[in-house]
């Protein structure tokens, strides 16, 4: 038996200021461990990392640009924040006040490092900031300290380094989601999976989920959306994105959700199903991989002491409560793993906004520490894959039993029935297990090569059970030999040599029923109006049956019969037309047994997935 | 007739579970063409694009990547036992 080590995933990256570097290192380790993202979501610093991965920017390009920015001046990556602009009518003393303002700001950051005295020190520092800030009226009017244009420019420069047609790569102005969409439309080599960026619309006081999936965001510059997601209130000025709707003034997405794991919930599947650009990945199973910084543990505080009381309250109101809710929502997701790196293990500055400390050495060190931490986490967890090999013997038994049941239901000798299990491996369906095949069968271990070929591919891509009269298909093949230049798709998309393996063998199968093996963690009711891949064949050959449940698939279970059609002992006794076969009571019994077996197989494949929470020693 | 089902008729009396879905290919006459509802090549092409995307993402890990062997300040994490 062959269970593929499939590690398709959706990647969720939390916000965290300077810890973007740790998260970048973590992401690299996840990719090096063989995880293949089918979607990205991020907030703030996480949005930066998610967007760069989504744009397919090479690690070397990211490293080079980051190191250049960190080496540009004495203040490290603080150069990306930009300057405090005073405007044309600025008070001339404002320039001198700026350095004092910066000192006060640093004092504020320093105060935040000491939780025990946080309120007192923050209050004092805030007072000094206000005292210095007030004369600089232009700054107050701008609703934040830094304009952050260097960060936007750096992001846009990096986004252009991913695969893009030249005319888009060199276009004027910031690259928009529409540009990336146009690139994907022009050539599949520019395909990108969905990206979600959170931002807080301060005008409407709502969360905005800016996504590459929704054409409504086509005019939104990707770098601006990321910059909006990272607009830490007060530190960065808000970003105006009028194309996102009325108002459209955005601050950090982390104001509402700092770890948006909930993005990849059931609603995402439904959006994929209705997406004309990527509906084919809606049926793929995945692991939810979360990248985080910060310990989940909380120290106990004696809040009878006023300082502790106000300190705890301040922390809850400024993010702790939101973080806990994010964690609870993430934990509710099935098949998820969360890598959570404690701050002391990040090798970074003490405070998450201490950008001036990020010189080249610290930048490197933080990325490395993130990589190292995530690699160890994944090694320790055994690099979890979607399906487990641990139940192979039990699955073989399920298929053997299924053969016996189906032979009895059809009223044919057991020797004339066999079963096969194909499982998804990246973008192919591979033969994982077979029961009652004969050594002389030429279609043993037949891989499908992709997700749409053969009745197996048809079932996988449509997510519907099918029955198929293989005798009629073989007859059709004989009477319609493949002709050069024919516009017709080969039968079930199968190349001639693959068809020959099935049909040109001694005692070939005459009938086939195939049913989806559904991911048991994401079952839901079926909706008839979703996009499905479906070959359009004469119903004498094959017919789909309704699927009352839907969801992503692990693979396809098949039952093949070799008995000849017609009435009499040892014969199949089914009508010739597949559409009529689908109404036959015996076929219904067979499909019932197959549904039962496929559910059991799916549970056996998925039951060894590890717990999603990590407790750090 | 009182509408009761004939006990000798083994055909299902409810269409539940037995009616092909609305997008069934029943309207296509036998011997017709074999074009899928969605061009299979277009689907394959996009899946190929998705594979290329991930191949590129997995390639070229960069100078800070796999050769980095460890950070002694990181305590090894332990997995919580599933409950």
XYZ file of C-alpha atoms in Angstrom, chain A residues 107-319:
213
model
C 11.293 56.402 26.091
C 7.757 55.259 25.442
C 9.009 52.057 23.880
C 11.369 51.560 26.793
C 8.520 52.003 29.221
C 6.551 49.326 27.487
C 9.363 46.862 28.065
C 8.738 46.847 31.777
C 5.233 45.552 32.349
C 5.318 46.162 36.067
C 5.580 49.906 35.656
C 3.869 50.097 32.358
C 1.042 52.449 33.208
C 3.119 54.861 35.218
C 5.957 55.046 32.742
C 3.738 55.033 29.702
C 1.730 57.881 31.185
C 4.848 59.888 31.861
C 6.274 59.187 28.437
C 2.958 59.942 26.788
C 2.787 63.276 28.583
C 6.222 64.189 27.334
C 5.290 63.099 23.848
C 2.189 65.269 23.890
C 4.180 68.200 25.247
C 6.576 67.932 22.347
C 4.056 66.879 19.839
C 1.541 69.641 20.211
C 3.603 72.346 18.528
C 3.942 70.074 15.557
C 0.356 70.474 14.536
C 0.916 68.970 11.129
C 1.794 65.639 12.688
C -1.337 65.435 14.760
C -3.413 66.205 11.720
C -1.883 63.292 9.938
C -3.193 60.814 12.503
C 0.058 58.976 13.027
C 3.781 59.357 13.365
C 5.322 57.755 10.307
C 4.122 57.804 6.734
C 5.777 54.458 5.979
C 6.297 55.139 2.299
C 9.698 53.397 2.232
C 7.979 50.240 3.449
C 5.331 50.500 0.722
C 8.027 51.118 -1.886
C 10.132 48.202 -0.666
C 7.122 45.891 -0.755
C 6.165 46.950 -4.268
C 9.764 46.536 -5.421
C 9.852 43.034 -3.956
C 6.459 42.054 -5.383
C 7.812 42.788 -8.857
C 10.606 40.244 -8.373
C 8.191 37.330 -8.449
C 7.174 35.708 -11.750
C 5.290 38.284 -13.844
C 4.982 39.209 -17.517
C 7.416 41.994 -18.378
C 4.690 44.490 -19.228
C 3.257 44.136 -15.716
C 6.603 43.965 -13.944
C 7.652 47.288 -15.476
C 4.361 49.146 -15.315
C 4.170 52.536 -13.637
C 2.506 52.904 -10.270
C 2.063 50.316 -7.585
C 1.103 46.790 -8.665
C -2.531 46.031 -7.969
C -4.390 42.800 -7.314
C -5.848 43.282 -10.806
C -2.327 43.191 -12.282
C -1.664 39.839 -10.655
C -5.037 38.566 -11.796
C -4.295 39.649 -15.375
C -0.941 37.895 -15.194
C -2.553 34.635 -14.084
C -5.121 34.916 -16.854
C -2.415 35.423 -19.459
C -0.416 32.331 -18.533
C -0.780 29.604 -15.920
C 2.877 29.999 -14.962
C 1.779 33.191 -13.169
C -0.849 31.369 -11.117
C -1.020 32.310 -7.460
C -3.225 30.763 -4.787
C -5.592 32.998 -2.809
C -4.169 35.654 -0.500
C -6.062 37.260 2.378
C -4.897 40.422 4.125
C -6.717 41.842 7.111
C -7.097 45.563 7.674
C -9.292 47.577 9.996
C -11.546 50.071 8.276
C -11.605 52.847 10.810
C -14.285 54.729 8.888
C -16.811 51.946 9.222
C -15.096 50.349 12.228
C -15.157 46.980 10.508
C -12.657 44.369 9.489
C -11.820 44.343 5.803
C -10.596 41.083 4.336
C -8.717 42.224 1.268
C -8.260 39.207 -0.967
C -6.894 38.269 -4.339
C -10.016 36.096 -4.787
C -12.414 39.001 -5.013
C -12.323 41.125 -8.158
C -13.729 44.012 -6.138
C -10.161 44.589 -4.929
C -8.626 44.624 -8.398
C -7.754 48.316 -8.141
C -6.142 47.994 -4.706
C -2.343 48.166 -4.761
C -1.054 45.055 -3.020
C 1.743 46.951 -1.251
C -0.761 49.520 0.050
C -3.066 46.791 1.323
C -0.154 45.224 3.188
C 0.960 48.594 4.484
C -2.624 49.229 5.668
C -2.660 45.873 7.431
C 0.569 46.877 9.202
C -0.532 50.387 10.214
C 0.060 50.138 13.931
C -2.217 52.914 15.257
C -0.287 55.993 16.274
C 2.992 54.687 14.913
C 2.008 54.534 11.271
C -0.414 56.871 9.612
C -3.556 55.179 8.357
C -3.799 54.243 4.713
C -6.598 55.571 2.556
C -7.922 52.992 0.132
C -11.073 54.580 -1.302
C -11.418 51.699 -3.763
C -12.280 49.469 -0.808
C -15.570 51.216 -0.252
C -16.983 54.282 1.479
C -14.603 55.885 3.898
C -11.811 53.498 3.329
C -9.315 54.692 5.918
C -7.436 51.697 7.248
C -5.288 50.874 10.219
C -3.692 47.660 11.373
C -5.768 44.504 10.878
C -4.468 43.408 14.260
C -6.802 45.877 15.939
C -9.503 43.259 15.344
C -7.713 40.004 14.542
C -4.003 39.357 14.801
C -4.066 35.691 13.767
C -6.825 35.221 11.194
C -6.890 31.430 11.089
C -10.690 31.572 10.756
C -10.227 32.843 7.186
C -9.755 29.258 5.993
C -12.987 27.974 7.407
C -15.975 26.540 5.577
C -16.684 29.867 3.896
C -13.352 29.722 2.105
C -14.220 26.341 0.596
C -17.506 27.733 -0.606
C -15.792 30.723 -2.167
C -13.386 28.400 -3.930
C -16.269 26.313 -5.230
C -17.777 29.381 -6.839
C -14.495 30.754 -8.115
C -13.951 30.442 -11.829
C -10.225 30.917 -11.336
C -9.380 28.148 -8.912
C -12.420 25.964 -8.229
C -10.335 22.874 -8.948
C -8.466 23.246 -5.663
C -11.715 23.422 -3.679
C -11.740 19.639 -3.351
C -8.190 19.311 -2.068
C -7.571 18.536 1.599
C -5.050 20.620 3.509
C -3.415 21.256 6.834
C -3.882 24.620 8.511
C -0.422 25.817 9.437
C -0.226 28.791 11.787
C 2.934 30.795 12.400
C 3.026 32.765 15.623
C 5.331 34.534 18.034
C 4.676 34.827 21.742
C 3.919 32.376 24.476
C 0.388 31.202 25.120
C 1.200 30.921 28.804
C 0.157 33.722 31.157
C 1.744 34.533 34.482
C -0.583 34.916 37.431
C -0.837 38.414 38.815
C -2.101 39.671 42.122
C -4.578 42.214 40.816
C -5.396 43.381 44.337
C -2.351 45.590 43.835
C -3.547 48.602 41.823
C -0.493 48.634 39.576
C -1.036 44.991 38.641
C -4.756 45.570 38.192
C -4.308 48.432 35.765
C -1.424 46.708 34.045
C -3.478 43.562 33.451
C -6.449 45.561 32.280
C -4.280 47.584 29.920
C -2.802 44.440 28.406
C -6.187 42.815 27.966
C -7.570 45.888 26.247
C -4.564 46.327 23.994
C -4.359 42.861 22.512
